[in-house]
PDB file of C-alpha atoms in Angstrom:
ATOM      1  CA  MET A   1       0.000   0.000   0.000  1.00 52.00           C
ATOM      2  CA  PHE A   2       2.806   2.414   0.888  1.00 54.00           C
ATOM      3  CA  LYS A   3       5.326   1.195  -1.716  1.00 61.00           C
ATOM      4  CA  GLY A   4       4.335   3.910  -4.181  1.00 59.00           C
ATOM      5  CA  LEU A   5       4.877   6.713  -1.663  1.00 52.00           C
ATOM      6  CA  ASN A   6       8.099   8.638  -1.869  1.00 57.00           C
ATOM      7  CA  VAL A   7      10.368   8.073   1.165  1.00 56.00           C
ATOM      8  CA  ARG A   8      10.125  11.783   2.094  1.00 59.00           C
ATOM      9  CA  VAL A   9       6.317  11.752   1.779  1.00 51.00           C
ATOM     10  CA  ARG A  10       5.744   8.742   4.065  1.00 57.00           C
ATOM     11  CA  PRO A  11       6.392  10.547   7.393  1.00 60.00           C
ATOM     12  CA  ILE A  12       4.123  13.426   6.342  1.00 60.00           C
ATOM     13  CA  PHE A  13       1.425  10.941   5.299  1.00 55.00           C
ATOM     14  CA  PHE A  14       1.582   9.182   8.682  1.00 57.00           C
ATOM     15  CA  GLN A  15       1.508  12.489  10.550  1.00 62.00           C
ATOM     16  CA  LEU A  16      -1.587  13.555   8.637  1.00 54.00           C
ATOM     17  CA  LEU A  17      -3.181  10.173   9.301  1.00 52.00           C
ATOM     18  CA  ILE A  18      -2.520  10.512  13.042  1.00 63.00           C
ATOM     19  CA  VAL A  19      -3.916  14.063  13.106  1.00 53.00           C
ATOM     20  CA  LEU A  20      -7.028  12.892  11.253  1.00 57.00           C
ATOM     21  CA  LEU A  21      -7.553  10.014  13.695  1.00 52.00           C
ATOM     22  CA  LEU A  22      -7.131  12.339  16.682  1.00 51.00           C
ATOM     23  CA  CYS A  23      -9.685  14.753  15.193  1.00 50.00           C
ATOM     24  CA  CYS A  24     -12.173  11.914  14.708  1.00 50.00           C
ATOM     25  CA  ILE A  25     -11.688  10.726  18.287  1.00 59.00           C
ATOM     26  CA  SER A  26     -12.083  14.286  19.595  1.00 52.00           C
ATOM     27  CA  LEU A  27     -15.323  14.810  17.657  1.00 48.00           C
ATOM     28  CA  SER A  28     -16.664  11.476  18.885  1.00 46.00           C
ATOM     29  CA  LEU A  29     -15.932  12.425  22.495  1.00 48.00           C
ATOM     30  CA  GLN A  30     -17.635  15.797  22.021  1.00 48.00           C
ATOM     31  CA  ALA A  31     -20.716  14.056  20.630  1.00 43.00           C
ATOM     32  CA  VAL A  32     -20.833  11.703  23.629  1.00 43.00           C
ATOM     33  CA  GLU A  33     -20.502  14.672  25.997  1.00 45.00           C
ATOM     34  CA  ALA A  34     -23.358  16.463  24.200  1.00 42.00           C
ATOM     35  CA  ILE A  35     -25.540  13.381  24.583  1.00 43.00           C
ATOM     36  CA  ASP A  36     -24.623  13.155  28.271  1.00 43.00           C
ATOM     37  CA  GLU A  37     -25.576  16.815  28.776  1.00 45.00           C
ATOM     38  CA  ASN A  38     -29.040  16.140  27.324  1.00 46.00           C
ATOM     39  CA  ASP A  39     -29.606  13.023  29.452  1.00 53.00           C
ATOM     40  CA  ASP A  40     -30.996  15.121  32.289  1.00 64.00           C
ATOM     41  CA  VAL A  41     -33.607  16.899  30.139  1.00 70.00           C
ATOM     42  CA  GLU A  42     -37.131  16.358  31.349  1.00 94.00           C
ATOM     43  CA  PHE A  43     -40.150  17.882  29.654  1.00 96.00           C
ATOM     44  CA  ALA A  44     -43.417  19.137  31.061  1.00 96.00           C
ATOM     45  CA  ILE A  45     -46.664  19.137  29.126  1.00 97.00           C
ATOM     46  CA  PHE A  46     -48.621  22.013  30.577  1.00 97.00           C
ATOM     47  CA  SER A  47     -51.428  24.523  30.234  1.00 96.00           C
ATOM     48  CA  LEU A  48     -52.544  27.781  31.811  1.00 96.00           C
ATOM     49  CA  ASN A  49     -56.045  26.311  32.193  1.00 94.00           C
ATOM     50  CA  ASP A  50     -56.373  24.972  35.745  1.00 93.00           C
ATOM     51  CA  ASP A  51     -59.525  23.052  34.759  1.00 90.00           C
ATOM     52  CA  LEU A  52     -57.553  20.605  32.604  1.00 92.00           C
ATOM     53  CA  PRO A  53     -56.972  17.314  34.433  1.00 93.00           C
ATOM     54  CA  PRO A  54     -53.617  15.518  34.622  1.00 94.00           C
ATOM     55  CA  LEU A  55     -52.745  13.391  31.599  1.00 94.00           C
ATOM     56  CA  SER A  56     -51.707   9.782  31.524  1.00 93.00           C
ATOM     57  CA  LYS A  57     -48.721   8.964  29.355  1.00 94.00           C
ATOM     58  CA  SER A  58     -50.965   7.100  26.895  1.00 94.00           C
ATOM     59  CA  LYS A  59     -53.338  10.095  26.651  1.00 94.00           C
ATOM     60  CA  ALA A  60     -50.396  12.451  26.042  1.00 94.00           C
ATOM     61  CA  ARG A  61     -49.189  10.139  23.278  1.00 94.00           C
ATOM     62  CA  MET A  62     -52.659  10.032  21.734  1.00 93.00           C
ATOM     63  CA  LEU A  63     -52.843  13.838  21.727  1.00 93.00           C
ATOM     64  CA  TYR A  64     -49.439  14.293  20.110  1.00 93.00           C
ATOM     65  CA  ARG A  65     -50.215  11.610  17.524  1.00 92.00           C
ATOM     66  CA  GLY A  66     -53.466  13.321  16.596  1.00 89.00           C
ATOM     67  CA  LYS A  67     -55.533  10.316  17.710  1.00 89.00           C
ATOM     68  CA  SER A  68     -57.405  12.382  20.267  1.00 89.00           C
ATOM     69  CA  LYS A  69     -58.382  16.045  20.436  1.00 89.00           C
ATOM     70  CA  LYS A  70     -60.314  15.976  23.682  1.00 88.00           C
ATOM     71  CA  ILE A  71     -59.643  15.599  27.368  1.00 86.00           C
ATOM     72  CA  SER A  72     -62.278  14.456  29.835  1.00 77.00           C
ATOM     73  CA  GLY A  73     -64.740  13.497  27.130  1.00 75.00           C
ATOM     74  CA  SER A  74     -65.867  16.838  25.739  1.00 77.00           C
ATOM     75  CA  LEU A  75     -63.131  19.402  26.438  1.00 83.00           C
ATOM     76  CA  LYS A  76     -61.504  20.074  23.044  1.00 89.00           C
ATOM     77  CA  ILE A  77     -57.863  21.046  23.326  1.00 92.00           C
ATOM     78  CA  VAL A  78     -55.387  22.733  20.978  1.00 94.00           C
ATOM     79  CA  LEU A  79     -51.712  21.775  20.812  1.00 95.00           C
ATOM     80  CA  VAL A  80     -48.730  23.986  20.102  1.00 96.00           C
ATOM     81  CA  ASP A  81     -45.386  22.834  18.802  1.00 95.00           C
ATOM     82  CA  LEU A  82     -41.935  24.343  19.053  1.00 95.00           C
ATOM     83  CA  PRO A  83     -40.204  25.375  15.812  1.00 94.00           C
ATOM     84  CA  GLU A  84     -38.997  22.548  13.595  1.00 90.00           C
ATOM     85  CA  THR A  85     -35.423  23.728  14.122  1.00 90.00           C
ATOM     86  CA  SER A  86     -35.651  23.520  17.925  1.00 92.00           C
ATOM     87  CA  ILE A  87     -33.487  20.860  19.561  1.00 91.00           C
ATOM     88  CA  HIS A  88     -36.162  20.600  22.254  1.00 94.00           C
ATOM     89  CA  ARG A  89     -38.771  19.553  19.694  1.00 94.00           C
ATOM     90  CA  GLU A  90     -36.537  16.716  18.495  1.00 93.00           C
ATOM     91  CA  GLU A  91     -35.850  15.570  22.069  1.00 94.00           C
ATOM     92  CA  PHE A  92     -39.509  15.794  23.072  1.00 94.00           C
ATOM     93  CA  TYR A  93     -40.770  13.642  20.206  1.00 93.00           C
ATOM     94  CA  LYS A  94     -37.977  11.106  20.748  1.00 94.00           C
ATOM     95  CA  MET A  95     -38.809  10.868  24.445  1.00 93.00           C
ATOM     96  CA  LEU A  96     -42.611  10.816  24.215  1.00 94.00           C
ATOM     97  CA  LEU A  97     -43.216   8.981  20.942  1.00 94.00           C
ATOM     98  CA  GLY A  98     -39.862   7.505  19.932  1.00 93.00           C
ATOM     99  CA  LYS A  99     -40.062   9.440  16.645  1.00 93.00           C
ATOM    100  CA  SER A 100     -37.904  12.043  14.949  1.00 92.00           C
ATOM    101  CA  VAL A 101     -39.212  15.425  13.810  1.00 91.00           C
ATOM    102  CA  SER A 102     -39.090  14.312  10.176  1.00 91.00           C
ATOM    103  CA  GLN A 103     -41.072  11.153  11.004  1.00 93.00           C
ATOM    104  CA  MET A 104     -43.684  13.251  12.812  1.00 92.00           C
ATOM    105  CA  ASN A 105     -43.841  15.736   9.928  1.00 91.00           C
ATOM    106  CA  GLY A 106     -44.582  12.853   7.570  1.00 92.00           C
ATOM    107  CA  TYR A 107     -47.138  11.441   9.973  1.00 92.00           C
ATOM    108  CA  TRP A 108     -48.926  14.791  10.323  1.00 91.00           C
ATOM    109  CA  ALA A 109     -48.820  15.327   6.549  1.00 92.00           C
ATOM    110  CA  GLY A 110     -50.594  11.987   6.062  1.00 91.00           C
ATOM    111  CA  LEU A 111     -53.275  12.892   8.611  1.00 88.00           C
ATOM    112  CA  ALA A 112     -53.792  16.325   7.059  1.00 89.00           C
ATOM    113  CA  PHE A 113     -53.956  14.891   3.522  1.00 90.00           C
ATOM    114  CA  SER A 114     -56.581  12.353   4.551  1.00 89.00           C
ATOM    115  CA  GLY A 115     -58.576  14.978   6.458  1.00 86.00           C
ATOM    116  CA  ARG A 116     -58.235  13.101   9.745  1.00 85.00           C
ATOM    117  CA  GLY A 117     -56.208  15.741  11.543  1.00 83.00           C
ATOM    118  CA  SER A 118     -53.977  18.753  11.387  1.00 87.00           C
ATOM    119  CA  PRO A 119     -50.586  19.319  13.008  1.00 90.00           C
ATOM    120  CA  PRO A 120     -50.220  21.456  16.122  1.00 92.00           C
ATOM    121  CA  ASP A 121     -49.726  25.191  15.690  1.00 92.00           C
ATOM    122  CA  GLU A 122     -46.009  25.931  15.311  1.00 94.00           C
ATOM    123  CA  LEU A 123     -44.348  28.756  17.192  1.00 95.00           C
ATOM    124  CA  ASP A 124     -41.599  30.964  15.763  1.00 94.00           C
ATOM    125  CA  SER A 125     -39.258  30.317  18.696  1.00 92.00           C
ATOM    126  CA  ASP A 126     -38.969  28.059  21.706  1.00 90.00           C
ATOM    127  CA  ASP A 127     -38.821  31.017  24.095  1.00 94.00           C
ATOM    128  CA  ILE A 128     -41.014  30.339  27.139  1.00 95.00           C
ATOM    129  CA  LYS A 129     -42.511  33.851  26.897  1.00 95.00           C
ATOM    130  CA  GLN A 130     -43.835  33.098  23.420  1.00 96.00           C
ATOM    131  CA  ILE A 131     -45.230  29.756  24.616  1.00 96.00           C
ATOM    132  CA  LEU A 132     -47.028  31.477  27.512  1.00 96.00           C
ATOM    133  CA  LYS A 133     -48.388  34.187  25.199  1.00 97.00           C
ATOM    134  CA  TRP A 134     -49.787  31.485  22.881  1.00 97.00           C
ATOM    135  CA  LEU A 135     -51.356  29.714  25.875  1.00 97.00           C
ATOM    136  CA  ASN A 136     -52.938  33.011  27.016  1.00 96.00           C
ATOM    137  CA  ASP A 137     -54.523  33.346  23.571  1.00 96.00           C
ATOM    138  CA  ASN A 138     -55.715  29.702  23.576  1.00 95.00           C
ATOM    139  CA  PRO A 139     -57.516  28.886  26.857  1.00 91.00           C
ATOM    140  CA  ASN A 140     -57.656  25.153  26.088  1.00 93.00           C
ATOM    141  CA  GLY A 141     -54.112  25.106  24.741  1.00 96.00           C
ATOM    142  CA  ILE A 142     -51.451  22.626  25.729  1.00 97.00           C
ATOM    143  CA  ALA A 143     -47.712  23.157  25.285  1.00 97.00           C
ATOM    144  CA  TYR A 144     -44.466  21.440  26.214  1.00 96.00           C
ATOM    145  CA  ALA A 145     -41.064  22.728  27.261  1.00 96.00           C
ATOM    146  CA  PRO A 146     -38.041  21.608  29.253  1.00 95.00           C
ATOM    147  CA  ILE A 147     -39.222  21.465  32.838  1.00 95.00           C
ATOM    148  CA  GLU A 148     -36.536  23.854  34.099  1.00 94.00           C
ATOM    149  CA  SER A 149     -37.966  26.660  31.930  1.00 94.00           C
ATOM    150  CA  VAL A 150     -41.622  26.128  32.945  1.00 95.00           C
ATOM    151  CA  PRO A 151     -42.931  28.696  35.461  1.00 94.00           C
ATOM    152  CA  GLU A 152     -44.442  27.458  38.714  1.00 93.00           C
ATOM    153  CA  GLU A 153     -47.873  29.013  38.093  1.00 93.00           C
ATOM    154  CA  VAL A 154     -48.749  26.767  35.131  1.00 96.00           C
ATOM    155  CA  ASN A 155     -50.836  23.598  35.319  1.00 96.00           C
ATOM    156  CA  ILE A 156     -48.387  20.756  34.652  1.00 96.00           C
ATOM    157  CA  LEU A 157     -50.423  17.933  33.145  1.00 96.00           C
ATOM    158  CA  ILE A 158     -47.598  15.380  32.945  1.00 96.00           C
ATOM    159  CA  THR A 159     -43.823  15.246  32.964  1.00 95.00           C
ATOM    160  CA  VAL A 160     -41.889  13.242  30.395  1.00 92.00           C
ATOM    161  CA  PRO A 161     -38.560  12.107  31.842  1.00 86.00           C
ATOM    162  CA  GLN A 162     -35.559  11.062  29.769  1.00 74.00           C
ATOM    163  CA  GLY A 163     -35.602   7.439  28.710  1.00 62.00           C
ATOM    164  CA  GLU A 164     -39.322   6.788  29.002  1.00 55.00           C
TER     165      GLU A 164
END
């Protein structure tokens, strides 16, 4: 393999190979650290409406899959979604439904095309102030966010911990 390399080029080739391997290892370690940092993320599904009852995990999944639009029989709810580019949206759908954002986009597109449902409203940013403003404008609205950013005065319907 190395027979065709000039004798003066071989040491440079091996040095470049070592540098490349070290870069790959470094990037891999950074990716593992980033995953470890996100391991502690826990989400809250919440509302400003105190009349909404707590959700079971299966009911939360049904809502975010578009299989249900009501809570407690007749109370019609409206969902909001974080922007498609939000890392929190990706994490939330992975944790709650085991799906990626692109899988959910395809799923919602199929429901919308067939007339059986429409995707949640999408916010412009994942700023908690914008989420709360949307909830103020939608009394039966439900949102999600990382639990550490959720204010105490909201009605937390369920928490979605990492790995569940």
